[in-house]
Amino acid sequence: MSDSDGDDPEPLTRRQRKKILREEPASALSKDERAEKKQSRRFVYKKFAQRVAAIDVNVFKRVGKTRAEPLSGSETFFQEAITEWRELNTAADFISLCHEVNDFSGSLPLIIVHAEEIVASIRKRLHMSMQLSLSGCLGLLVGLARDLRHEFMDQMPAVLEGLGDLLESGGDRDAEVMEGVFETMSFLFKFTQRKLAADLPLALQITKRLRNQRHDFVRNFTAEATAFLFRSAPDDEAVEAGIA
């Protein structure tokens, strides 16, 4: 038969199908489909530069007020951090870290005596090869500094060196890791604020490596965090000593 009315229509190309789907009116979609389409728009891929620009290292805003005592069931903030992060992070390297330091977490005197050993255990895991453990490791550092306060100053140089090692092992190419590093730094500076702000030359000395990193955004983040200490200086003499 020559009558074309009986012929099967030609199949649509992939491009034509996509065009039809794009032009489909919202009213033609079900309620669930419209909700799913709206939700999918929220998860837009951000370029590395956009994620870096979104990092906020404002110490005052990030840290805010903190509790004076650990939660019920924990004797120290470090012990609280171990309990919390063991539930959130099940990476093998982090679990092994918890086994190494858990016996030191039960009291402040134990933490003070073993602080150097604890920091050494954490520091050797601050590397991108152990990326899955990093959030937990940084969380334990914050808990440790929260317990030790000014006593943490003895460990601060080694900790900041460890953060420098992490950035140089590839952390400065991962926006999430960088945010974790500078959030941790914000807490460390907050908990040692009185000591560091009173000795700004020391603050500049121990942050020198981070302030001289290869990427300008890392240098800028470090400068912003360090500026918090200058704003917290007890008097003009302390500031002048810092910039001398």
JSON list of N, CA and C in Angstrom, two decimals, residues 3 5 21 30 42 45 59 61 63 65-66 78 84 86 88 92 95 97 114 124-125 160 169 195 201 214 234-235:
[
{"chain": "A", "resi": 3, "resn": "ASP", "atom": "N", "xyz": [-0.49, 4.20, 0.83]},
{"chain": "A", "resi": 3, "resn": "ASP", "atom": "CA", "xyz": [-1.03, 5.18, 1.78]},
{"chain": "A", "resi": 3, "resn": "ASP", "atom": "C", "xyz": [-0.12, 5.32, 3.00]},
{"chain": "A", "resi": 5, "resn": "ASP", "atom": "N", "xyz": [-0.70, 6.90, 5.69]},
{"chain": "A", "resi": 5, "resn": "ASP", "atom": "CA", "xyz": [-1.39, 6.99, 6.98]},
{"chain": "A", "resi": 5, "resn": "ASP", "atom": "C", "xyz": [-1.16, 5.75, 7.82]},
{"chain": "A", "resi": 21, "resn": "LEU", "atom": "N", "xyz": [11.12, 16.69, 26.91]},
{"chain": "A", "resi": 21, "resn": "LEU", "atom": "CA", "xyz": [11.11, 16.65, 28.37]},
{"chain": "A", "resi": 21, "resn": "LEU", "atom": "C", "xyz": [11.37, 18.03, 28.97]},
{"chain": "A", "resi": 30, "resn": "SER", "atom": "N", "xyz": [3.46, 15.08, 37.89]},
{"chain": "A", "resi": 30, "resn": "SER", "atom": "CA", "xyz": [2.75, 14.81, 39.14]},
{"chain": "A", "resi": 30, "resn": "SER", "atom": "C", "xyz": [3.35, 15.66, 40.26]},
{"chain": "A", "resi": 42, "resn": "ARG", "atom": "N", "xyz": [18.53, 22.02, 43.83]},
{"chain": "A", "resi": 42, "resn": "ARG", "atom": "CA", "xyz": [19.26, 22.52, 44.98]},
{"chain": "A", "resi": 42, "resn": "ARG", "atom": "C", "xyz": [20.70, 22.02, 45.03]},
{"chain": "A", "resi": 45, "resn": "TYR", "atom": "N", "xyz": [26.36, 21.48, 41.40]},
{"chain": "A", "resi": 45, "resn": "TYR", "atom": "CA", "xyz": [27.79, 21.27, 41.59]},
{"chain": "A", "resi": 45, "resn": "TYR", "atom": "C", "xyz": [28.50, 22.62, 41.68]},
{"chain": "A", "resi": 59, "resn": "VAL", "atom": "N", "xyz": [36.49, 33.67, 63.60]},
{"chain": "A", "resi": 59, "resn": "VAL", "atom": "CA", "xyz": [36.55, 32.92, 64.84]},
{"chain": "A", "resi": 59, "resn": "VAL", "atom": "C", "xyz": [35.38, 33.25, 65.75]},
{"chain": "A", "resi": 61, "resn": "LYS", "atom": "N", "xyz": [32.39, 34.27, 64.97]},
{"chain": "A", "resi": 61, "resn": "LYS", "atom": "CA", "xyz": [31.14, 33.71, 64.47]},
{"chain": "A", "resi": 61, "resn": "LYS", "atom": "C", "xyz": [31.13, 32.18, 64.57]},
{"chain": "A", "resi": 63, "resn": "VAL", "atom": "N", "xyz": [32.93, 30.02, 66.55]},
{"chain": "A", "resi": 63, "resn": "VAL", "atom": "CA", "xyz": [33.03, 29.38, 67.85]},
{"chain": "A", "resi": 63, "resn": "VAL", "atom": "C", "xyz": [31.88, 29.78, 68.77]},
{"chain": "A", "resi": 65, "resn": "LYS", "atom": "N", "xyz": [29.68, 30.94, 71.92]},
{"chain": "A", "resi": 65, "resn": "LYS", "atom": "CA", "xyz": [29.75, 30.50, 73.31]},
{"chain": "A", "resi": 65, "resn": "LYS", "atom": "C", "xyz": [29.91, 28.98, 73.36]},
{"chain": "A", "resi": 66, "resn": "THR", "atom": "N", "xyz": [30.66, 28.50, 74.33]},
{"chain": "A", "resi": 66, "resn": "THR", "atom": "CA", "xyz": [30.86, 27.06, 74.49]},
{"chain": "A", "resi": 66, "resn": "THR", "atom": "C", "xyz": [30.48, 26.65, 75.90]},
{"chain": "A", "resi": 78, "resn": "PHE", "atom": "N", "xyz": [37.57, 15.83, 75.86]},
{"chain": "A", "resi": 78, "resn": "PHE", "atom": "CA", "xyz": [38.27, 14.90, 74.97]},
{"chain": "A", "resi": 78, "resn": "PHE", "atom": "C", "xyz": [37.55, 13.56, 74.94]},
{"chain": "A", "resi": 84, "resn": "GLU", "atom": "N", "xyz": [31.58, 10.87, 70.66]},
{"chain": "A", "resi": 84, "resn": "GLU", "atom": "CA", "xyz": [30.80, 11.44, 69.56]},
{"chain": "A", "resi": 84, "resn": "GLU", "atom": "C", "xyz": [31.33, 11.00, 68.20]},
{"chain": "A", "resi": 86, "resn": "ARG", "atom": "N", "xyz": [33.34, 8.53, 67.38]},
{"chain": "A", "resi": 86, "resn": "ARG", "atom": "CA", "xyz": [33.33, 7.08, 67.08]},
{"chain": "A", "resi": 86, "resn": "ARG", "atom": "C", "xyz": [31.99, 6.67, 66.47]},
{"chain": "A", "resi": 88, "resn": "LEU", "atom": "N", "xyz": [30.25, 8.79, 64.53]},
{"chain": "A", "resi": 88, "resn": "LEU", "atom": "CA", "xyz": [30.17, 9.47, 63.24]},
{"chain": "A", "resi": 88, "resn": "LEU", "atom": "C", "xyz": [31.21, 9.01, 62.23]},
{"chain": "A", "resi": 92, "resn": "ALA", "atom": "N", "xyz": [38.90, 2.97, 59.55]},
{"chain": "A", "resi": 92, "resn": "ALA", "atom": "CA", "xyz": [39.82, 2.11, 60.31]},
{"chain": "A", "resi": 92, "resn": "ALA", "atom": "C", "xyz": [40.91, 2.91, 61.02]},
{"chain": "A", "resi": 95, "resn": "ILE", "atom": "N", "xyz": [39.42, 4.62, 64.08]},
{"chain": "A", "resi": 95, "resn": "ILE", "atom": "CA", "xyz": [39.12, 3.66, 65.15]},
{"chain": "A", "resi": 95, "resn": "ILE", "atom": "C", "xyz": [40.40, 3.26, 65.88]},
{"chain": "A", "resi": 97, "resn": "LEU", "atom": "N", "xyz": [43.05, 5.09, 66.17]},
{"chain": "A", "resi": 97, "resn": "LEU", "atom": "CA", "xyz": [43.44, 6.25, 66.97]},
{"chain": "A", "resi": 97, "resn": "LEU", "atom": "C", "xyz": [42.68, 6.26, 68.30]},
{"chain": "A", "resi": 114, "resn": "HIS", "atom": "N", "xyz": [49.63, 12.98, 79.37]},
{"chain": "A", "resi": 114, "resn": "HIS", "atom": "CA", "xyz": [49.81, 12.27, 78.09]},
{"chain": "A", "resi": 114, "resn": "HIS", "atom": "C", "xyz": [49.52, 13.15, 76.87]},
{"chain": "A", "resi": 124, "resn": "LYS", "atom": "N", "xyz": [50.12, 12.00, 63.28]},
{"chain": "A", "resi": 124, "resn": "LYS", "atom": "CA", "xyz": [50.58, 11.07, 62.25]},
{"chain": "A", "resi": 124, "resn": "LYS", "atom": "C", "xyz": [49.45, 10.62, 61.32]},
{"chain": "A", "resi": 125, "resn": "ARG", "atom": "N", "xyz": [48.22, 10.99, 61.67]},
{"chain": "A", "resi": 125, "resn": "ARG", "atom": "CA", "xyz": [47.07, 10.66, 60.82]},
{"chain": "A", "resi": 125, "resn": "ARG", "atom": "C", "xyz": [46.55, 11.87, 60.05]},
{"chain": "A", "resi": 160, "resn": "LEU", "atom": "N", "xyz": [50.02, 22.79, 64.72]},
{"chain": "A", "resi": 160, "resn": "LEU", "atom": "CA", "xyz": [50.00, 23.62, 63.52]},
{"chain": "A", "resi": 160, "resn": "LEU", "atom": "C", "xyz": [50.93, 23.07, 62.44]},
{"chain": "A", "resi": 169, "resn": "SER", "atom": "N", "xyz": [49.97, 17.81, 51.82]},
{"chain": "A", "resi": 169, "resn": "SER", "atom": "CA", "xyz": [49.81, 16.46, 51.27]},
{"chain": "A", "resi": 169, "resn": "SER", "atom": "C", "xyz": [48.61, 16.39, 50.31]},
{"chain": "A", "resi": 195, "resn": "LYS", "atom": "N", "xyz": [46.51, 33.39, 76.07]},
{"chain": "A", "resi": 195, "resn": "LYS", "atom": "CA", "xyz": [47.97, 33.22, 76.01]},
{"chain": "A", "resi": 195, "resn": "LYS", "atom": "C", "xyz": [48.54, 33.73, 74.69]},
{"chain": "A", "resi": 201, "resn": "PRO", "atom": "N", "xyz": [54.17, 37.86, 68.98]},
{"chain": "A", "resi": 201, "resn": "PRO", "atom": "CA", "xyz": [55.33, 37.35, 68.23]},
{"chain": "A", "resi": 201, "resn": "PRO", "atom": "C", "xyz": [55.36, 35.83, 68.18]},
{"chain": "A", "resi": 214, "resn": "ARG", "atom": "N", "xyz": [51.71, 27.85, 49.62]},
{"chain": "A", "resi": 214, "resn": "ARG", "atom": "CA", "xyz": [51.84, 28.19, 48.20]},
{"chain": "A", "resi": 214, "resn": "ARG", "atom": "C", "xyz": [50.59, 28.86, 47.63]},
{"chain": "A", "resi": 234, "resn": "PRO", "atom": "N", "xyz": [45.60, 42.22, 74.71]},
{"chain": "A", "resi": 234, "resn": "PRO", "atom": "CA", "xyz": [45.20, 42.91, 75.94]},
{"chain": "A", "resi": 234, "resn": "PRO", "atom": "C", "xyz": [45.44, 44.41, 75.92]},
{"chain": "A", "resi": 235, "resn": "ASP", "atom": "N", "xyz": [46.42, 44.87, 75.13]},
{"chain": "A", "resi": 235, "resn": "ASP", "atom": "CA", "xyz": [46.71, 46.31, 75.10]},
{"chain": "A", "resi": 235, "resn": "ASP", "atom": "C", "xyz": [47.50, 46.63, 73.82]}
]
